[in-house]
């Protein structure tokens, strides 16, 4: 009943007199806990119940941007001028539900602020091309256009950053990966993925005999060439093949 928490930042719909207790009672009646099984409550039915009974809280306005929300006021964060809180889009999901999901889970801004957009290595219509030819004050310039058929050593930077996965659940794993990707991007380093290993609560799919999991099982990290120009990513085996020396030295 995550969306019906009474202390949710967006608050209940202004015309609603529902409480968290009401929400739990209505959902429990809908689910029929006495005869519950996972197949009985579909995603569509859950959405219908939330909407028909006015159980959704108000979403946070998109103008309350992620970075500036609990930090400095807008007058002291010029990089956020023109930015909006990010959004989440899911298949078979009502836009009203998506708006609340975005409020609860989108911690990024899209679009970014006017200054950041103008200062990025984007080019093209509607964007500044200044940094196509001038060094950005802190972002490394992307690598030249690459092909996945090119030799690996020619499409990475020979400076690296490594990390160990978080030992918690899925969101911990996801957020730690996002953090290390940002560090790799701003430091101009190639990100080295850790070896396959057991990941908490992420069991193997049927027929998968591997004992470990890897981030590439869940994210497309090695096929998007535009992304790889900005954050080159290689496996730990590739790293050792490129940089390893006799006796295990690197």
mmCIF file of C-alpha atoms in Angstrom:
data_model
loop_
_atom_site.group_PDB
_atom_site.id
_atom_site.type_symbol
_atom_site.label_atom_id
_atom_site.label_comp_id
_atom_site.label_asym_id
_atom_site.label_seq_id
_atom_site.Cartn_x
_atom_site.Cartn_y
_atom_site.Cartn_z
ATOM 1 C CA UNK A 1 0.000 0.000 0.000
ATOM 2 C CA UNK A 2 2.977 2.210 -0.751
ATOM 3 C CA UNK A 3 0.921 4.840 -2.600
ATOM 4 C CA UNK A 4 -1.469 5.293 0.319
ATOM 5 C CA UNK A 5 1.012 6.176 3.052
ATOM 6 C CA UNK A 6 -0.383 9.009 5.124
ATOM 7 C CA UNK A 7 2.964 10.798 5.349
ATOM 8 C CA UNK A 8 3.525 10.790 1.593
ATOM 9 C CA UNK A 9 4.983 14.113 0.529
ATOM 10 C CA UNK A 10 2.378 14.895 -2.131
ATOM 11 C CA UNK A 11 -0.546 14.509 0.303
ATOM 12 C CA UNK A 12 -4.017 13.080 -0.281
ATOM 13 C CA UNK A 13 -6.217 14.436 -3.032
ATOM 14 C CA UNK A 14 -7.673 17.670 -1.728
ATOM 15 C CA UNK A 15 -11.258 16.440 -2.153
ATOM 16 C CA UNK A 16 -10.591 13.130 -0.432
ATOM 17 C CA UNK A 17 -11.359 12.280 3.184
ATOM 18 C CA UNK A 18 -9.579 8.925 2.931
ATOM 19 C CA UNK A 19 -7.051 7.831 5.519
ATOM 20 C CA UNK A 20 -4.391 5.174 5.372
ATOM 21 C CA UNK A 21 -6.727 2.878 7.320
ATOM 22 C CA UNK A 22 -9.447 3.440 4.710
ATOM 23 C CA UNK A 23 -7.004 2.622 1.918
ATOM 24 C CA UNK A 24 -5.885 -0.606 3.545
ATOM 25 C CA UNK A 25 -9.484 -1.655 4.206
ATOM 26 C CA UNK A 26 -10.593 -0.990 0.618
ATOM 27 C CA UNK A 27 -7.621 -2.764 -0.891
ATOM 28 C CA UNK A 28 -8.035 -5.705 1.472
ATOM 29 C CA UNK A 29 -11.695 -6.001 0.446
ATOM 30 C CA UNK A 30 -10.735 -5.795 -3.228
ATOM 31 C CA UNK A 31 -8.012 -8.403 -2.902
ATOM 32 C CA UNK A 32 -10.143 -10.707 -0.717
ATOM 33 C CA UNK A 33 -7.202 -11.692 1.462
ATOM 34 C CA UNK A 34 -8.950 -14.855 2.628
ATOM 35 C CA UNK A 35 -8.783 -16.252 -0.894
ATOM 36 C CA UNK A 36 -5.797 -14.313 -2.164
ATOM 37 C CA UNK A 37 -3.368 -15.521 -4.758
ATOM 38 C CA UNK A 38 -0.999 -13.426 -6.923
ATOM 39 C CA UNK A 39 -3.120 -14.028 -10.030
ATOM 40 C CA UNK A 40 -6.274 -12.538 -8.503
ATOM 41 C CA UNK A 41 -5.100 -8.925 -8.336
ATOM 42 C CA UNK A 42 -3.951 -7.688 -11.703
ATOM 43 C CA UNK A 43 -2.073 -4.444 -12.207
ATOM 44 C CA UNK A 44 -5.096 -3.025 -14.034
ATOM 45 C CA UNK A 45 -7.468 -3.983 -11.207
ATOM 46 C CA UNK A 46 -5.169 -2.403 -8.612
ATOM 47 C CA UNK A 47 -5.067 0.824 -10.597
ATOM 48 C CA UNK A 48 -8.841 0.831 -11.026
ATOM 49 C CA UNK A 49 -9.331 0.355 -7.294
ATOM 50 C CA UNK A 50 -6.950 3.182 -6.418
ATOM 51 C CA UNK A 51 -8.568 5.577 -8.901
ATOM 52 C CA UNK A 52 -12.226 4.686 -8.297
ATOM 53 C CA UNK A 53 -11.814 5.087 -4.524
ATOM 54 C CA UNK A 54 -9.723 8.251 -4.750
ATOM 55 C CA UNK A 55 -6.806 6.599 -2.929
ATOM 56 C CA UNK A 56 -3.956 8.210 -4.840
ATOM 57 C CA UNK A 57 -2.121 11.109 -3.187
ATOM 58 C CA UNK A 58 -1.440 14.284 -5.114
ATOM 59 C CA UNK A 59 1.775 14.037 -7.147
ATOM 60 C CA UNK A 60 4.593 16.430 -6.378
ATOM 61 C CA UNK A 61 4.545 19.259 -8.958
ATOM 62 C CA UNK A 62 7.214 18.758 -11.612
ATOM 63 C CA UNK A 63 8.465 22.279 -10.929
ATOM 64 C CA UNK A 64 9.773 21.059 -7.568
ATOM 65 C CA UNK A 65 12.951 19.710 -9.091
ATOM 66 C CA UNK A 66 14.964 16.853 -7.680
ATOM 67 C CA UNK A 67 18.247 18.553 -6.819
ATOM 68 C CA UNK A 68 16.719 21.776 -5.551
ATOM 69 C CA UNK A 69 13.825 20.284 -3.602
ATOM 70 C CA UNK A 70 15.389 20.056 -0.147
ATOM 71 C CA UNK A 71 18.520 22.092 -0.798
ATOM 72 C CA UNK A 72 19.102 25.711 -1.731
ATOM 73 C CA UNK A 73 16.247 27.952 -2.927
ATOM 74 C CA UNK A 74 15.808 28.445 -6.706
ATOM 75 C CA UNK A 75 17.462 31.872 -6.524
ATOM 76 C CA UNK A 76 20.684 30.150 -5.435
ATOM 77 C CA UNK A 77 20.535 27.270 -7.919
ATOM 78 C CA UNK A 78 20.659 28.881 -11.381
ATOM 79 C CA UNK A 79 21.502 25.529 -12.993
ATOM 80 C CA UNK A 80 17.912 24.465 -12.238
ATOM 81 C CA UNK A 81 16.332 27.333 -14.155
ATOM 82 C CA UNK A 82 14.083 25.715 -16.759
ATOM 83 C CA UNK A 83 14.385 22.211 -15.266
ATOM 84 C CA UNK A 84 11.491 19.893 -14.423
ATOM 85 C CA UNK A 85 11.323 16.792 -12.241
ATOM 86 C CA UNK A 86 11.742 13.617 -14.298
ATOM 87 C CA UNK A 87 8.904 11.294 -15.231
ATOM 88 C CA UNK A 88 8.415 7.534 -15.371
ATOM 89 C CA UNK A 89 6.501 5.809 -18.153
ATOM 90 C CA UNK A 90 5.256 2.234 -17.753
ATOM 91 C CA UNK A 91 3.231 0.021 -20.117
ATOM 92 C CA UNK A 92 -0.464 -0.405 -19.297
ATOM 93 C CA UNK A 93 -0.335 2.316 -16.657
ATOM 94 C CA UNK A 94 -2.814 5.154 -16.210
ATOM 95 C CA UNK A 95 -1.176 8.609 -16.548
ATOM 96 C CA UNK A 96 -2.499 9.546 -13.095
ATOM 97 C CA UNK A 97 -0.728 6.554 -11.583
ATOM 98 C CA UNK A 98 2.431 7.368 -13.553
ATOM 99 C CA UNK A 99 2.383 10.887 -12.129
ATOM 100 C CA UNK A 100 2.397 9.549 -8.560
ATOM 101 C CA UNK A 101 5.063 6.958 -9.410
ATOM 102 C CA UNK A 102 7.214 9.740 -10.852
ATOM 103 C CA UNK A 103 6.778 11.754 -7.648
ATOM 104 C CA UNK A 104 7.902 8.825 -5.530
ATOM 105 C CA UNK A 105 10.739 7.427 -7.645
ATOM 106 C CA UNK A 106 12.066 9.999 -10.135
ATOM 107 C CA UNK A 107 15.118 11.541 -8.485
ATOM 108 C CA UNK A 108 16.464 13.117 -11.692
ATOM 109 C CA UNK A 109 15.457 16.150 -13.727
ATOM 110 C CA UNK A 110 14.229 15.900 -17.312
ATOM 111 C CA UNK A 111 14.565 18.303 -18.939
ATOM 112 C CA UNK A 112 17.676 19.524 -17.217
ATOM 113 C CA UNK A 113 18.145 23.227 -16.544
ATOM 114 C CA UNK A 114 18.673 25.622 -19.434
ATOM 115 C CA UNK A 115 22.300 26.245 -18.508
ATOM 116 C CA UNK A 116 23.170 22.550 -18.332
ATOM 117 C CA UNK A 117 21.456 21.817 -21.629
ATOM 118 C CA UNK A 118 23.308 24.662 -23.330
ATOM 119 C CA UNK A 119 26.596 23.554 -21.826
ATOM 120 C CA UNK A 120 26.371 19.887 -22.732
ATOM 121 C CA UNK A 121 28.099 18.120 -25.596
ATOM 122 C CA UNK A 122 24.806 17.822 -27.436
ATOM 123 C CA UNK A 123 24.861 20.048 -30.497
ATOM 124 C CA UNK A 124 22.078 19.942 -33.043
ATOM 125 C CA UNK A 125 18.893 21.946 -33.231
ATOM 126 C CA UNK A 126 17.989 23.849 -30.098
ATOM 127 C CA UNK A 127 21.288 23.236 -28.312
ATOM 128 C CA UNK A 128 24.465 25.212 -28.017
ATOM 129 C CA UNK A 129 27.338 23.890 -30.125
ATOM 130 C CA UNK A 130 29.947 25.899 -28.227
ATOM 131 C CA UNK A 131 31.317 22.882 -26.384
ATOM 132 C CA UNK A 132 31.590 20.897 -29.583
ATOM 133 C CA UNK A 133 34.779 22.865 -30.158
ATOM 134 C CA UNK A 134 35.602 24.187 -26.661
ATOM 135 C CA UNK A 135 36.454 22.272 -23.521
ATOM 136 C CA UNK A 136 33.544 21.999 -21.085
ATOM 137 C CA UNK A 137 34.493 23.295 -17.620
ATOM 138 C CA UNK A 138 34.151 19.853 -16.033
ATOM 139 C CA UNK A 139 32.668 17.237 -18.404
ATOM 140 C CA UNK A 140 35.175 15.245 -20.492
ATOM 141 C CA UNK A 141 34.463 15.363 -24.205
ATOM 142 C CA UNK A 142 32.882 12.161 -25.602
ATOM 143 C CA UNK A 143 35.014 9.732 -27.539
ATOM 144 C CA UNK A 144 34.823 9.937 -31.350
ATOM 145 C CA UNK A 145 32.025 7.884 -32.953
ATOM 146 C CA UNK A 146 32.638 4.196 -32.308
ATOM 147 C CA UNK A 147 31.528 0.839 -33.621
ATOM 148 C CA UNK A 148 31.173 -2.271 -31.509
ATOM 149 C CA UNK A 149 33.261 -4.010 -34.153
ATOM 150 C CA UNK A 150 36.244 -1.747 -33.412
ATOM 151 C CA UNK A 151 39.047 -3.209 -31.267
ATOM 152 C CA UNK A 152 38.166 -2.742 -27.612
ATOM 153 C CA UNK A 153 41.339 -0.786 -26.861
ATOM 154 C CA UNK A 154 40.378 1.844 -29.467
ATOM 155 C CA UNK A 155 36.942 2.626 -28.003
ATOM 156 C CA UNK A 156 37.729 3.099 -24.332
ATOM 157 C CA UNK A 157 39.861 5.395 -22.178
ATOM 158 C CA UNK A 158 42.891 3.710 -20.629
ATOM 159 C CA UNK A 159 41.983 5.192 -17.254
ATOM 160 C CA UNK A 160 39.654 3.123 -15.133
ATOM 161 C CA UNK A 161 37.274 3.119 -12.210
ATOM 162 C CA UNK A 162 36.235 -0.112 -10.461
ATOM 163 C CA UNK A 163 33.644 -0.802 -7.786
ATOM 164 C CA UNK A 164 32.022 -3.482 -5.682
ATOM 165 C CA UNK A 165 28.236 -3.965 -5.914
ATOM 166 C CA UNK A 166 26.129 -3.019 -2.940
ATOM 167 C CA UNK A 167 25.210 -6.061 -0.844
ATOM 168 C CA UNK A 168 21.599 -4.958 -0.326
ATOM 169 C CA UNK A 169 18.489 -5.465 -2.417
ATOM 170 C CA UNK A 170 17.680 -4.404 -5.963
ATOM 171 C CA UNK A 171 17.287 -0.660 -5.382
ATOM 172 C CA UNK A 172 20.595 -0.528 -3.512
ATOM 173 C CA UNK A 173 22.245 -2.332 -6.426
ATOM 174 C CA UNK A 174 20.622 -0.016 -8.966
ATOM 175 C CA UNK A 175 21.471 3.217 -7.163
ATOM 176 C CA UNK A 176 25.071 2.210 -6.507
ATOM 177 C CA UNK A 177 25.478 1.484 -10.238
ATOM 178 C CA UNK A 178 23.944 4.848 -11.168
ATOM 179 C CA UNK A 179 26.328 6.618 -8.789
ATOM 180 C CA UNK A 180 29.404 4.915 -10.205
ATOM 181 C CA UNK A 181 28.287 5.680 -13.781
ATOM 182 C CA UNK A 182 28.100 9.374 -12.879
ATOM 183 C CA UNK A 183 31.580 9.230 -11.320
ATOM 184 C CA UNK A 184 32.970 7.524 -14.417
ATOM 185 C CA UNK A 185 31.327 10.129 -16.679
ATOM 186 C CA UNK A 186 32.603 13.210 -14.848
ATOM 187 C CA UNK A 187 36.094 11.783 -14.255
ATOM 188 C CA UNK A 188 36.541 10.604 -17.849
ATOM 189 C CA UNK A 189 37.297 7.004 -16.891
ATOM 190 C CA UNK A 190 36.304 3.625 -18.266
ATOM 191 C CA UNK A 191 33.961 1.787 -15.910
ATOM 192 C CA UNK A 192 35.020 -1.770 -15.109
ATOM 193 C CA UNK A 193 32.107 -4.004 -14.146
ATOM 194 C CA UNK A 194 32.737 -6.404 -11.258
ATOM 195 C CA UNK A 195 32.880 -10.159 -11.881
ATOM 196 C CA UNK A 196 29.666 -12.171 -11.785
ATOM 197 C CA UNK A 197 28.581 -12.819 -8.228
ATOM 198 C CA UNK A 198 25.560 -13.673 -6.119
ATOM 199 C CA UNK A 199 23.127 -10.743 -5.911
ATOM 200 C CA UNK A 200 20.686 -10.608 -3.037
ATOM 201 C CA UNK A 201 17.210 -11.967 -3.943
ATOM 202 C CA UNK A 202 18.015 -12.054 -7.672
ATOM 203 C CA UNK A 203 17.623 -15.725 -8.448
ATOM 204 C CA UNK A 204 18.621 -17.320 -11.725
ATOM 205 C CA UNK A 205 16.059 -17.589 -14.489
ATOM 206 C CA UNK A 206 14.793 -21.038 -15.368
ATOM 207 C CA UNK A 207 17.468 -22.888 -17.313
ATOM 208 C CA UNK A 208 20.269 -20.485 -16.288
ATOM 209 C CA UNK A 209 23.020 -22.588 -14.733
ATOM 210 C CA UNK A 210 25.253 -19.690 -13.740
ATOM 211 C CA UNK A 211 25.729 -19.175 -10.022
ATOM 212 C CA UNK A 212 26.348 -15.435 -10.290
ATOM 213 C CA UNK A 213 24.571 -12.444 -11.764
ATOM 214 C CA UNK A 214 25.902 -9.406 -13.612
ATOM 215 C CA UNK A 215 24.556 -5.908 -14.166
ATOM 216 C CA UNK A 216 24.336 -6.627 -17.886
ATOM 217 C CA UNK A 217 21.628 -9.196 -17.074
ATOM 218 C CA UNK A 218 19.352 -6.282 -16.228
ATOM 219 C CA UNK A 219 20.682 -3.228 -18.096
ATOM 220 C CA UNK A 220 21.839 -2.614 -21.658
ATOM 221 C CA UNK A 221 25.313 -1.375 -20.751
ATOM 222 C CA UNK A 222 27.444 -2.595 -23.638
ATOM 223 C CA UNK A 223 25.434 -2.034 -26.852
ATOM 224 C CA UNK A 224 24.462 1.652 -26.823
ATOM 225 C CA UNK A 225 27.352 3.303 -28.663
ATOM 226 C CA UNK A 226 26.273 6.892 -27.895
ATOM 227 C CA UNK A 227 26.248 6.051 -24.198
ATOM 228 C CA UNK A 228 29.588 4.218 -24.453
ATOM 229 C CA UNK A 229 31.193 7.284 -26.042
ATOM 230 C CA UNK A 230 30.508 9.108 -22.766
ATOM 231 C CA UNK A 231 30.950 6.219 -20.331
ATOM 232 C CA UNK A 232 33.034 3.375 -21.784
ATOM 233 C CA UNK A 233 32.169 0.140 -19.957
ATOM 234 C CA UNK A 234 34.071 -3.143 -20.006
ATOM 235 C CA UNK A 235 33.974 -6.405 -18.088
ATOM 236 C CA UNK A 236 36.544 -7.317 -15.472
ATOM 237 C CA UNK A 237 37.832 -10.051 -17.811
ATOM 238 C CA UNK A 238 38.375 -7.503 -20.587
ATOM 239 C CA UNK A 239 40.147 -5.227 -18.123
ATOM 240 C CA UNK A 240 42.538 -7.987 -17.077
ATOM 241 C CA UNK A 241 43.153 -8.962 -20.711
ATOM 242 C CA UNK A 242 44.048 -5.347 -21.560
ATOM 243 C CA UNK A 243 46.010 -4.340 -18.484
ATOM 244 C CA UNK A 244 46.977 -7.565 -16.726
ATOM 245 C CA UNK A 245 50.631 -8.535 -16.467
ATOM 246 C CA UNK A 246 52.557 -11.627 -15.489
ATOM 247 C CA UNK A 247 52.096 -12.758 -11.924
ATOM 248 C CA UNK A 248 48.692 -11.077 -11.580
ATOM 249 C CA UNK A 249 50.016 -7.507 -11.543
ATOM 250 C CA UNK A 250 47.922 -4.773 -13.149
#
